[in-house]
Amino acid sequence: MEKEMKLKRNIGFFVSTSLVIGTVIGSGIFMKPGVVLSATGNSNMALLAWIIGGIITLASGLTIAEVSVKIPKTGGLYAYIEEVYGKTWGFLCGWVQTIVYGPAVIGALALYFGTLMADFFHFPKGSSLIIGIVTTILLAGLNLLGTKFGGFIQTASTIGKLIPIILIAVFGMFKGDAAVFNVESGNIQNLSMGAAILATLWAYDGWMNVGFMAGEMKNPAKDLPRAIISGLLVVIIAYLSVNIAMLHVLPADQIVELGPNAASTAATLLFGEIGGKILAIGILISIFGCLNGKILTFPRIPYAMAVRGLLPGSKFLSGIHPKFNTPVGSTVAQAVIAIVMMIFWNPDRLTDMAIFAVLLFYGLSFNAVFLLRKKDKNESHLYKVPFYPITPLVAIGGTAYIIISTLMNAPADTLFSIGITLIGLPIYWKLKAKNKNTSNLKAS
């Protein structure tokens, strides 16, 4: 057992930093600049939204690092919530991730990919949904063939995602001539800083995964916080650079109008038709890889719950492929729910629903730092969140601000997420009673 643990602790600072960058950078930087500009109405406020989103994310990552070091269990957010707040809250966290968060993230990424693919090949506009559904089914099938296939796609896409970001940021800064600061976006209705920050949080989403590797790091107390700070600072700088570069190449109102296609249009203006197409392929690879990573990892949450009998249809959801050792039932279920969501909602609404759905549990996990410190007072050797209690309070305050703002600006989507969460309670009570009766029958 000891030997196995030592073999697993092989991740150092540089690898963990690259993992931070790789899990955070996905579709958001290419898809959300127009949404943020539209929601703020002004380029200065849009850049501020990206900065605020980055600060909230950095504070959140530093806070969760302390929680993950104190609770080095598999399951991530689900494990933290269950350990600190009990099994009911743990179930609701896993339930929301299974029914809303995971499928909504997969659905949004697939639709973004479909939109860009349709634009790239000049397919009819309605074909984006079909492309998104086919891509989801394809990647789900590939990931069922084993993690080797999923891992290969991830490695290739990590390189692909960095190339367009670096090239657009660097060349856009020097070759563009449009005004960057204090430019109106052309939208003066339904302005909301909360909605803008929520959109940036989609681009920064994925940071929660950085704490999952604490148990596999050589020196988590030292390397994990350093990796989080370094990785997220790189991401924040990259995102601000790309936004400034795009504003330097395209007028703000045109970025809003182009929406998901703004980045590829900027690339075409910077590098010509051929260069623009090459960079557009890089963007497609980035989103494809990000989607693959989500389809690879998200099914592990319902699978872990189903093994414990904590979901309806647990027998199906806990099914493992006899040859490839992959979670067949959970992967199929996540793909099916995602496809249904893709049919009924557009990608921007799905991203908002996804982030809002887990914000309450993010907030609870940040608050766990205060509760864990009260309980464990003799752990001075472990990593401590810097600038305590300010850093966790910033994370909690930012989360609360987004929750309240979203409730005010998008009540239908928020009520949907809240409703799904509350539906989980009677399901949990019923499954708990069923499992208890089963245990009693076995005992007798």
Short mmCIF file of C-alpha atoms in Angstrom, two decimals:
data_model
loop_
_atom_site.label_atom_id
_atom_site.label_comp_id
_atom_site.label_asym_id
_atom_site.label_seq_id
_atom_site.Cartn_x
_atom_site.Cartn_y
_atom_site.Cartn_z
CA MET A 1 0.00 0.00 0.00
CA GLU A 2 2.79 2.37 0.97
CA LYS A 3 4.65 1.61 -2.24
CA GLU A 4 1.55 2.32 -4.31
CA MET A 5 1.10 5.71 -2.67
CA LYS A 6 4.75 6.62 -3.34
CA LEU A 7 4.44 5.62 -6.99
CA LYS A 8 1.43 7.89 -7.39
CA ARG A 9 3.20 10.98 -5.98
CA ASN A 10 4.99 11.87 -9.19
CA ILE A 11 3.53 15.25 -10.17
CA GLY A 12 5.83 18.24 -9.70
CA PHE A 13 5.37 22.00 -9.96
CA PHE A 14 5.76 22.42 -13.74
CA VAL A 15 3.46 19.52 -14.64
CA SER A 16 0.80 20.68 -12.17
CA THR A 17 1.01 24.26 -13.52
CA SER A 18 0.49 23.01 -17.08
CA LEU A 19 -2.48 20.96 -15.86
CA VAL A 20 -3.99 24.11 -14.34
CA ILE A 21 -3.63 25.98 -17.63
CA GLY A 22 -4.86 23.00 -19.65
CA THR A 23 -8.01 22.42 -17.57
CA VAL A 24 -9.02 26.10 -17.52
CA ILE A 25 -8.41 27.21 -21.11
CA GLY A 26 -11.13 25.84 -23.36
CA SER A 27 -13.83 27.54 -25.40
CA GLY A 28 -14.58 30.59 -23.26
CA ILE A 29 -11.79 32.83 -24.47
CA PHE A 30 -12.98 32.41 -28.06
CA MET A 31 -16.74 32.33 -27.41
CA LYS A 32 -17.36 34.91 -24.68
CA PRO A 33 -15.72 38.27 -25.64
CA GLY A 34 -18.84 39.33 -27.58
CA VAL A 35 -21.18 38.23 -24.78
CA VAL A 36 -19.17 40.16 -22.16
CA LEU A 37 -19.04 43.29 -24.36
CA SER A 38 -22.77 43.11 -25.00
CA ALA A 39 -23.57 42.70 -21.30
CA THR A 40 -21.38 45.65 -20.25
CA GLY A 41 -21.96 47.99 -23.23
CA ASN A 42 -18.42 49.35 -23.04
CA SER A 43 -14.91 47.96 -23.66
CA ASN A 44 -13.53 49.33 -20.35
CA MET A 45 -16.27 47.62 -18.35
CA ALA A 46 -15.80 44.43 -20.39
CA LEU A 47 -12.08 44.28 -19.55
CA LEU A 48 -12.95 45.01 -15.90
CA ALA A 49 -15.37 42.05 -15.94
CA TRP A 50 -12.55 39.79 -17.15
CA ILE A 51 -10.28 41.10 -14.36
CA ILE A 52 -12.96 40.64 -11.66
CA GLY A 53 -13.73 37.15 -12.94
CA GLY A 54 -9.99 36.39 -12.75
CA ILE A 55 -9.69 37.72 -9.19
CA ILE A 56 -12.70 35.66 -8.04
CA THR A 57 -11.24 32.58 -9.74
CA LEU A 58 -7.77 33.12 -8.21
CA ALA A 59 -9.22 33.61 -4.71
CA SER A 60 -11.41 30.53 -5.23
CA GLY A 61 -8.50 28.37 -6.40
CA LEU A 62 -6.28 29.40 -3.49
CA THR A 63 -9.11 28.68 -1.04
CA ILE A 64 -9.99 25.29 -2.45
CA ALA A 65 -6.30 24.33 -2.37
CA GLU A 66 -6.43 24.38 1.45
CA VAL A 67 -9.63 22.33 1.46
CA SER A 68 -8.16 19.75 -0.95
CA VAL A 69 -4.98 19.38 1.11
CA LYS A 70 -7.06 18.75 4.25
CA ILE A 71 -9.51 16.43 2.44
CA PRO A 72 -7.30 14.57 -0.10
CA LYS A 73 -10.14 12.33 -1.31
CA THR A 74 -11.23 11.38 -4.82
CA GLY A 75 -14.45 13.01 -5.97
CA GLY A 76 -13.37 16.65 -5.71
CA LEU A 77 -16.21 19.05 -4.89
CA TYR A 78 -18.60 16.19 -4.09
CA ALA A 79 -16.11 14.74 -1.56
CA TYR A 80 -15.45 18.13 0.09
CA ILE A 81 -19.15 18.91 0.54
CA GLU A 82 -19.99 15.45 1.91
CA GLU A 83 -17.06 15.48 4.35
CA VAL A 84 -17.85 18.92 5.79
CA TYR A 85 -21.64 19.23 5.49
CA GLY A 86 -22.84 15.61 5.56
CA LYS A 87 -24.25 13.06 3.13
CA THR A 88 -27.43 14.97 2.20
CA TRP A 89 -25.51 18.02 0.96
CA GLY A 90 -22.94 15.73 -0.66
CA PHE A 91 -25.71 13.94 -2.56
CA LEU A 92 -27.27 17.23 -3.75
CA CYS A 93 -23.87 18.41 -4.98
CA GLY A 94 -23.33 15.20 -6.98
CA TRP A 95 -26.96 15.23 -8.17
CA VAL A 96 -26.68 18.78 -9.57
CA GLN A 97 -23.36 17.98 -11.24
CA THR A 98 -24.92 14.87 -12.79
CA ILE A 99 -28.25 16.34 -13.97
CA VAL A 100 -27.38 19.99 -14.79
CA TYR A 101 -23.72 20.99 -14.61
CA GLY A 102 -22.01 18.15 -16.49
CA PRO A 103 -24.54 17.80 -19.33
CA ALA A 104 -24.92 21.60 -19.71
CA VAL A 105 -21.14 22.03 -20.04
CA ILE A 106 -20.93 19.19 -22.57
CA GLY A 107 -23.94 20.55 -24.49
CA ALA A 108 -22.59 24.12 -24.63
CA LEU A 109 -19.14 23.02 -25.82
CA ALA A 110 -20.66 20.75 -28.48
CA LEU A 111 -22.90 23.57 -29.77
CA TYR A 112 -19.98 26.03 -29.86
CA PHE A 113 -17.96 23.45 -31.77
CA GLY A 114 -20.88 22.89 -34.16
CA THR A 115 -21.30 26.65 -34.75
CA LEU A 116 -17.62 27.16 -35.61
CA MET A 117 -17.48 23.99 -37.73
CA ALA A 118 -20.56 25.07 -39.71
CA ASP A 119 -19.02 28.52 -40.26
CA PHE A 120 -15.64 27.05 -41.25
CA PHE A 121 -17.14 24.76 -43.94
CA HIS A 122 -19.96 27.20 -44.84
CA PHE A 123 -22.64 24.69 -43.88
CA PRO A 124 -26.24 25.90 -43.35
CA LYS A 125 -26.73 27.62 -39.98
CA GLY A 126 -29.09 24.94 -38.64
CA SER A 127 -26.43 22.27 -39.11
CA SER A 128 -24.57 23.37 -35.95
CA LEU A 129 -26.97 21.37 -33.75
CA ILE A 130 -26.52 18.21 -35.84
CA ILE A 131 -22.71 18.62 -35.78
CA GLY A 132 -22.81 19.12 -32.00
CA ILE A 133 -24.91 15.99 -31.44
CA VAL A 134 -22.77 13.84 -33.77
CA THR A 135 -19.55 15.09 -32.10
CA THR A 136 -20.92 14.29 -28.63
CA ILE A 137 -21.87 10.75 -29.70
CA LEU A 138 -18.48 10.27 -31.42
CA LEU A 139 -16.43 11.39 -28.40
CA ALA A 140 -18.59 9.41 -25.97
CA GLY A 141 -17.96 6.32 -28.10
CA LEU A 142 -14.19 6.96 -28.30
CA ASN A 143 -13.93 7.44 -24.54
CA LEU A 144 -15.73 4.15 -23.98
CA LEU A 145 -12.88 2.44 -25.84
CA GLY A 146 -10.53 3.33 -22.96
CA THR A 147 -8.73 6.30 -21.44
CA LYS A 148 -5.83 5.84 -23.89
CA PHE A 149 -7.92 7.31 -26.71
CA GLY A 150 -9.18 10.18 -24.56
CA GLY A 151 -5.66 10.91 -23.32
CA PHE A 152 -4.27 11.08 -26.86
CA ILE A 153 -6.94 13.60 -27.90
CA GLN A 154 -6.19 15.70 -24.79
CA THR A 155 -2.45 15.85 -25.50
CA ALA A 156 -2.96 16.95 -29.11
CA SER A 157 -5.60 19.54 -28.22
CA THR A 158 -3.51 21.17 -25.47
CA ILE A 159 -0.95 22.24 -28.09
CA GLY A 160 -3.73 23.29 -30.47
CA LYS A 161 -5.42 25.56 -27.93
CA LEU A 162 -2.29 27.58 -27.05
CA ILE A 163 -1.22 28.38 -30.63
CA PRO A 164 -4.23 30.56 -31.62
CA ILE A 165 -4.23 32.33 -28.24
CA ILE A 166 -0.56 33.31 -28.49
CA LEU A 167 -0.74 34.34 -32.16
CA ILE A 168 -3.95 36.39 -31.84
CA ALA A 169 -2.66 38.09 -28.66
CA VAL A 170 0.80 38.98 -30.02
CA PHE A 171 -0.06 39.97 -33.60
CA GLY A 172 -3.33 41.66 -32.63
CA MET A 173 -1.48 43.98 -30.26
CA PHE A 174 0.93 45.18 -32.98
CA LYS A 175 -1.05 44.94 -36.24
CA GLY A 176 -4.46 46.24 -35.15
CA ASP A 177 -5.38 49.91 -35.30
CA ALA A 178 -8.91 50.07 -33.79
CA ALA A 179 -9.48 51.89 -30.49
CA VAL A 180 -9.35 49.57 -27.46
CA PHE A 181 -10.47 51.59 -24.45
CA ASN A 182 -13.79 53.32 -23.75
CA VAL A 183 -15.43 52.02 -26.93
CA GLU A 184 -19.19 51.46 -26.96
CA SER A 185 -20.41 48.00 -27.95
CA GLY A 186 -23.60 49.25 -29.58
CA ASN A 187 -25.81 47.54 -26.99
CA ILE A 188 -27.62 49.76 -24.47
CA GLN A 189 -30.33 47.36 -23.29
CA ASN A 190 -30.23 44.71 -20.54
CA LEU A 191 -26.79 45.76 -19.35
CA SER A 192 -25.57 43.68 -16.41
CA MET A 193 -22.11 43.48 -14.86
CA GLY A 194 -23.23 40.31 -13.05
CA ALA A 195 -24.12 38.63 -16.35
CA ALA A 196 -20.77 39.73 -17.82
CA ILE A 197 -18.79 38.29 -14.89
CA LEU A 198 -20.85 35.08 -15.08
CA ALA A 199 -19.80 34.78 -18.74
CA THR A 200 -16.11 35.23 -17.81
CA LEU A 201 -16.46 32.56 -15.11
CA TRP A 202 -17.37 30.08 -17.86
CA ALA A 203 -14.02 30.91 -19.49
CA TYR A 204 -12.23 30.46 -16.15
CA ASP A 205 -14.20 27.32 -15.23
CA GLY A 206 -12.19 24.15 -14.72
CA TRP A 207 -10.05 25.59 -11.92
CA MET A 208 -11.85 23.33 -9.38
CA ASN A 209 -10.07 20.38 -11.00
CA VAL A 210 -6.66 21.66 -9.90
CA GLY A 211 -7.26 20.56 -6.31
CA PHE A 212 -8.09 17.00 -7.34
CA MET A 213 -4.42 16.14 -7.89
CA ALA A 214 -3.25 16.94 -4.35
CA GLY A 215 -2.88 13.25 -3.50
CA GLU A 216 -0.65 12.65 -6.55
CA MET A 217 1.77 15.55 -6.06
CA LYS A 218 5.30 15.18 -4.70
CA ASN A 219 4.86 18.11 -2.33
CA PRO A 220 1.24 19.33 -2.38
CA ALA A 221 1.67 21.75 0.55
CA LYS A 222 4.31 23.64 -1.44
CA ASP A 223 3.55 22.94 -5.12
CA LEU A 224 -0.26 23.05 -5.24
CA PRO A 225 -0.72 26.71 -4.23
CA ARG A 226 2.25 27.76 -6.38
CA ALA A 227 0.79 25.89 -9.37
CA ILE A 228 -2.63 27.48 -8.84
CA ILE A 229 -1.20 31.00 -8.58
CA SER A 230 1.16 30.58 -11.54
CA GLY A 231 -1.34 28.76 -13.75
CA LEU A 232 -4.25 31.13 -13.14
CA LEU A 233 -2.05 34.22 -13.55
CA VAL A 234 -0.97 32.89 -16.96
CA VAL A 235 -4.64 32.30 -17.87
CA ILE A 236 -5.73 35.79 -16.69
CA ILE A 237 -2.92 37.46 -18.67
CA ALA A 238 -3.75 35.35 -21.75
CA TYR A 239 -7.45 36.22 -21.57
CA LEU A 240 -6.85 39.96 -21.13
CA SER A 241 -4.28 39.93 -23.96
CA VAL A 242 -6.67 38.20 -26.38
CA ASN A 243 -9.53 40.58 -25.51
CA ILE A 244 -7.33 43.67 -25.96
CA ALA A 245 -5.94 42.25 -29.22
CA MET A 246 -9.41 41.51 -30.58
CA LEU A 247 -10.59 45.03 -29.69
CA HIS A 248 -7.50 46.34 -31.49
CA VAL A 249 -8.43 44.40 -34.65
CA LEU A 250 -12.25 44.53 -34.66
CA PRO A 251 -14.64 47.31 -33.56
CA ALA A 252 -16.47 46.43 -30.33
CA ASP A 253 -19.90 46.37 -32.00
CA GLN A 254 -18.58 43.96 -34.64
CA ILE A 255 -17.25 41.59 -31.95
CA VAL A 256 -20.75 41.56 -30.43
CA GLU A 257 -22.36 40.98 -33.83
CA LEU A 258 -19.96 38.16 -34.82
CA GLY A 259 -20.34 36.41 -31.46
CA PRO A 260 -18.65 32.96 -31.52
CA ASN A 261 -17.04 33.75 -34.90
CA ALA A 262 -15.23 36.93 -33.75
CA ALA A 263 -11.93 35.18 -32.94
CA SER A 264 -11.70 33.38 -36.30
CA THR A 265 -12.65 36.63 -38.13
CA ALA A 266 -9.89 38.49 -36.26
CA ALA A 267 -7.45 35.72 -37.20
CA THR A 268 -8.39 36.07 -40.89
CA LEU A 269 -7.82 39.86 -40.77
CA LEU A 270 -4.44 39.34 -39.09
CA PHE A 271 -3.06 36.44 -41.11
CA GLY A 272 -5.03 36.41 -44.35
CA GLU A 273 -7.43 33.73 -45.60
CA ILE A 274 -5.05 30.77 -45.23
CA GLY A 275 -3.60 31.89 -41.89
CA GLY A 276 -7.09 32.60 -40.59
CA LYS A 277 -8.22 29.09 -41.55
CA ILE A 278 -5.20 27.52 -39.83
CA LEU A 279 -5.95 29.44 -36.64
CA ALA A 280 -9.65 28.60 -36.95
CA ILE A 281 -8.62 24.92 -37.02
CA GLY A 282 -6.56 25.55 -33.86
CA ILE A 283 -9.64 27.01 -32.16
CA LEU A 284 -11.74 24.02 -33.25
CA ILE A 285 -9.08 21.64 -31.88
CA SER A 286 -9.10 23.56 -28.58
CA ILE A 287 -12.86 23.24 -28.15
CA PHE A 288 -12.86 19.64 -29.39
CA GLY A 289 -10.21 18.75 -26.81
CA CYS A 290 -12.03 20.58 -24.03
CA LEU A 291 -15.25 18.73 -24.91
CA ASN A 292 -13.37 15.44 -24.92
CA GLY A 293 -11.97 16.16 -21.45
CA LYS A 294 -15.44 16.85 -20.06
CA ILE A 295 -16.92 13.68 -21.62
CA LEU A 296 -13.97 11.74 -20.20
CA THR A 297 -14.24 13.06 -16.62
CA PHE A 298 -17.87 14.06 -15.90
CA PRO A 299 -19.33 10.50 -16.04
CA ARG A 300 -17.08 9.59 -13.08
CA ILE A 301 -19.37 11.60 -10.75
CA PRO A 302 -22.63 9.68 -11.47
CA TYR A 303 -20.62 6.45 -11.61
CA ALA A 304 -19.17 7.05 -8.11
CA MET A 305 -22.66 7.85 -6.77
CA ALA A 306 -24.31 4.90 -8.55
CA VAL A 307 -21.79 2.44 -7.08
CA ARG A 308 -23.10 3.51 -3.65
CA GLY A 309 -26.72 3.21 -4.81
CA LEU A 310 -27.26 6.96 -4.62
CA LEU A 311 -28.92 7.55 -8.00
CA PRO A 312 -32.07 6.25 -9.71
CA GLY A 313 -31.04 3.52 -12.14
CA SER A 314 -27.83 2.86 -10.20
CA LYS A 315 -27.47 -0.61 -11.69
CA PHE A 316 -27.26 0.86 -15.21
CA LEU A 317 -25.20 3.92 -14.23
CA SER A 318 -22.59 1.84 -12.39
CA GLY A 319 -22.12 -0.46 -15.38
CA ILE A 320 -18.52 -1.04 -16.51
CA HIS A 321 -17.51 -2.24 -19.97
CA PRO A 322 -16.18 -5.81 -19.54
CA LYS A 323 -13.28 -5.28 -21.98
CA PHE A 324 -12.34 -1.58 -21.78
CA ASN A 325 -13.09 -0.98 -18.08
CA THR A 326 -14.92 2.31 -18.78
CA PRO A 327 -18.16 3.59 -17.17
CA VAL A 328 -20.57 2.79 -20.01
CA GLY A 329 -23.88 3.57 -18.29
CA SER A 330 -22.80 6.92 -16.85
CA THR A 331 -21.13 8.05 -20.09
CA VAL A 332 -24.24 7.21 -22.13
CA ALA A 333 -26.52 8.95 -19.58
CA GLN A 334 -24.43 12.16 -19.56
CA ALA A 335 -24.35 12.22 -23.37
CA VAL A 336 -28.14 11.70 -23.65
CA ILE A 337 -28.98 14.46 -21.13
CA ALA A 338 -26.51 16.79 -22.89
CA ILE A 339 -28.14 16.15 -26.29
CA VAL A 340 -31.62 16.88 -24.86
CA MET A 341 -30.29 20.18 -23.43
CA MET A 342 -28.70 21.06 -26.77
CA ILE A 343 -32.09 20.70 -28.47
CA PHE A 344 -33.91 23.01 -26.04
CA TRP A 345 -31.30 25.66 -25.14
CA ASN A 346 -28.65 27.74 -26.91
CA PRO A 347 -25.00 27.44 -25.77
CA ASP A 348 -24.81 30.78 -23.93
CA ARG A 349 -27.84 29.90 -21.80
CA LEU A 350 -26.36 26.47 -21.11
CA THR A 351 -23.09 28.01 -19.88
CA ASP A 352 -24.99 30.33 -17.52
CA MET A 353 -27.10 27.43 -16.23
CA ALA A 354 -24.01 25.26 -15.73
CA ILE A 355 -22.07 27.84 -13.73
CA PHE A 356 -25.09 28.92 -11.67
CA ALA A 357 -25.97 25.30 -10.85
CA VAL A 358 -22.67 24.70 -9.01
CA LEU A 359 -22.12 28.20 -7.54
CA LEU A 360 -23.94 27.39 -4.28
CA PHE A 361 -21.73 24.33 -3.77
CA TYR A 362 -18.62 26.31 -4.69
CA GLY A 363 -19.61 28.85 -2.01
CA LEU A 364 -20.12 26.07 0.55
CA SER A 365 -16.70 24.61 -0.30
CA PHE A 366 -15.04 28.00 0.25
CA ASN A 367 -16.81 28.38 3.60
CA ALA A 368 -15.46 24.92 4.53
CA VAL A 369 -12.05 26.55 5.12
CA PHE A 370 -13.40 28.36 8.19
CA LEU A 371 -15.06 25.19 9.52
CA LEU A 372 -11.99 23.01 8.93
CA ARG A 373 -9.70 25.50 10.66
CA LYS A 374 -11.90 25.43 13.75
CA LYS A 375 -11.79 21.63 13.79
CA ASP A 376 -8.07 21.14 12.98
CA LYS A 377 -5.96 23.62 14.90
CA ASN A 378 -2.68 21.64 14.91
CA GLU A 379 -1.95 21.48 11.18
CA SER A 380 0.46 24.38 10.76
CA HIS A 381 2.65 22.23 8.46
CA LEU A 382 -0.09 22.03 5.82
CA TYR A 383 -0.77 24.63 3.13
CA LYS A 384 -2.74 27.63 4.37
CA VAL A 385 -4.63 30.00 2.07
CA PRO A 386 -2.71 33.31 1.88
CA PHE A 387 -4.23 36.52 3.27
CA TYR A 388 -6.75 34.57 5.36
CA PRO A 389 -9.61 35.42 5.91
CA ILE A 390 -9.68 37.99 3.06
CA THR A 391 -9.03 35.49 0.23
CA PRO A 392 -11.86 33.05 1.11
CA LEU A 393 -14.18 36.00 1.80
CA VAL A 394 -13.45 37.36 -1.70
CA ALA A 395 -14.29 33.91 -3.14
CA ILE A 396 -17.53 33.69 -1.11
CA GLY A 397 -18.48 37.32 -1.83
CA GLY A 398 -17.90 36.91 -5.57
CA THR A 399 -20.00 33.74 -5.60
CA ALA A 400 -22.84 35.42 -3.66
CA TYR A 401 -22.77 38.44 -6.01
CA ILE A 402 -23.12 36.22 -9.09
CA ILE A 403 -25.93 34.15 -7.52
CA ILE A 404 -27.96 37.26 -6.58
CA SER A 405 -27.26 38.99 -9.92
CA THR A 406 -28.27 35.89 -11.91
CA LEU A 407 -31.46 35.49 -9.88
CA MET A 408 -32.38 39.06 -10.81
CA ASN A 409 -31.36 38.94 -14.49
CA ALA A 410 -32.23 35.37 -15.53
CA PRO A 411 -34.92 34.14 -13.11
CA ALA A 412 -36.20 31.36 -15.42
CA ASP A 413 -32.82 29.62 -15.74
CA THR A 414 -32.00 30.04 -12.05
CA LEU A 415 -35.40 28.66 -10.99
CA PHE A 416 -34.80 25.67 -13.28
CA SER A 417 -31.46 24.96 -11.57
CA ILE A 418 -32.92 25.45 -8.08
CA GLY A 419 -35.89 23.22 -8.98
CA ILE A 420 -33.60 20.41 -10.16
CA THR A 421 -31.62 20.72 -6.91
CA LEU A 422 -34.75 20.50 -4.74
CA ILE A 423 -36.10 17.51 -6.72
CA GLY A 424 -32.98 15.71 -5.54
CA LEU A 425 -34.10 15.78 -1.89
CA PRO A 426 -37.09 13.37 -2.10
CA ILE A 427 -35.07 11.16 -4.46
CA TYR A 428 -32.24 11.00 -1.90
CA TRP A 429 -34.64 10.20 0.97
CA LYS A 430 -36.29 7.44 -1.07
CA LEU A 431 -32.95 5.90 -2.11
CA LYS A 432 -31.65 6.16 1.46
CA ALA A 433 -34.70 4.30 2.79
CA LYS A 434 -34.40 1.70 0.03
CA ASN A 435 -30.70 1.10 0.75
CA LYS A 436 -31.44 0.83 4.49
CA ASN A 437 -34.17 -1.79 3.88
CA THR A 438 -31.81 -3.74 1.61
CA SER A 439 -29.10 -3.70 4.31
CA ASN A 440 -31.61 -4.88 6.96
CA LEU A 441 -32.78 -7.76 4.73
CA LYS A 442 -29.18 -8.85 4.12
CA ALA A 443 -28.43 -8.67 7.86
CA SER A 444 -31.45 -10.83 8.73
#
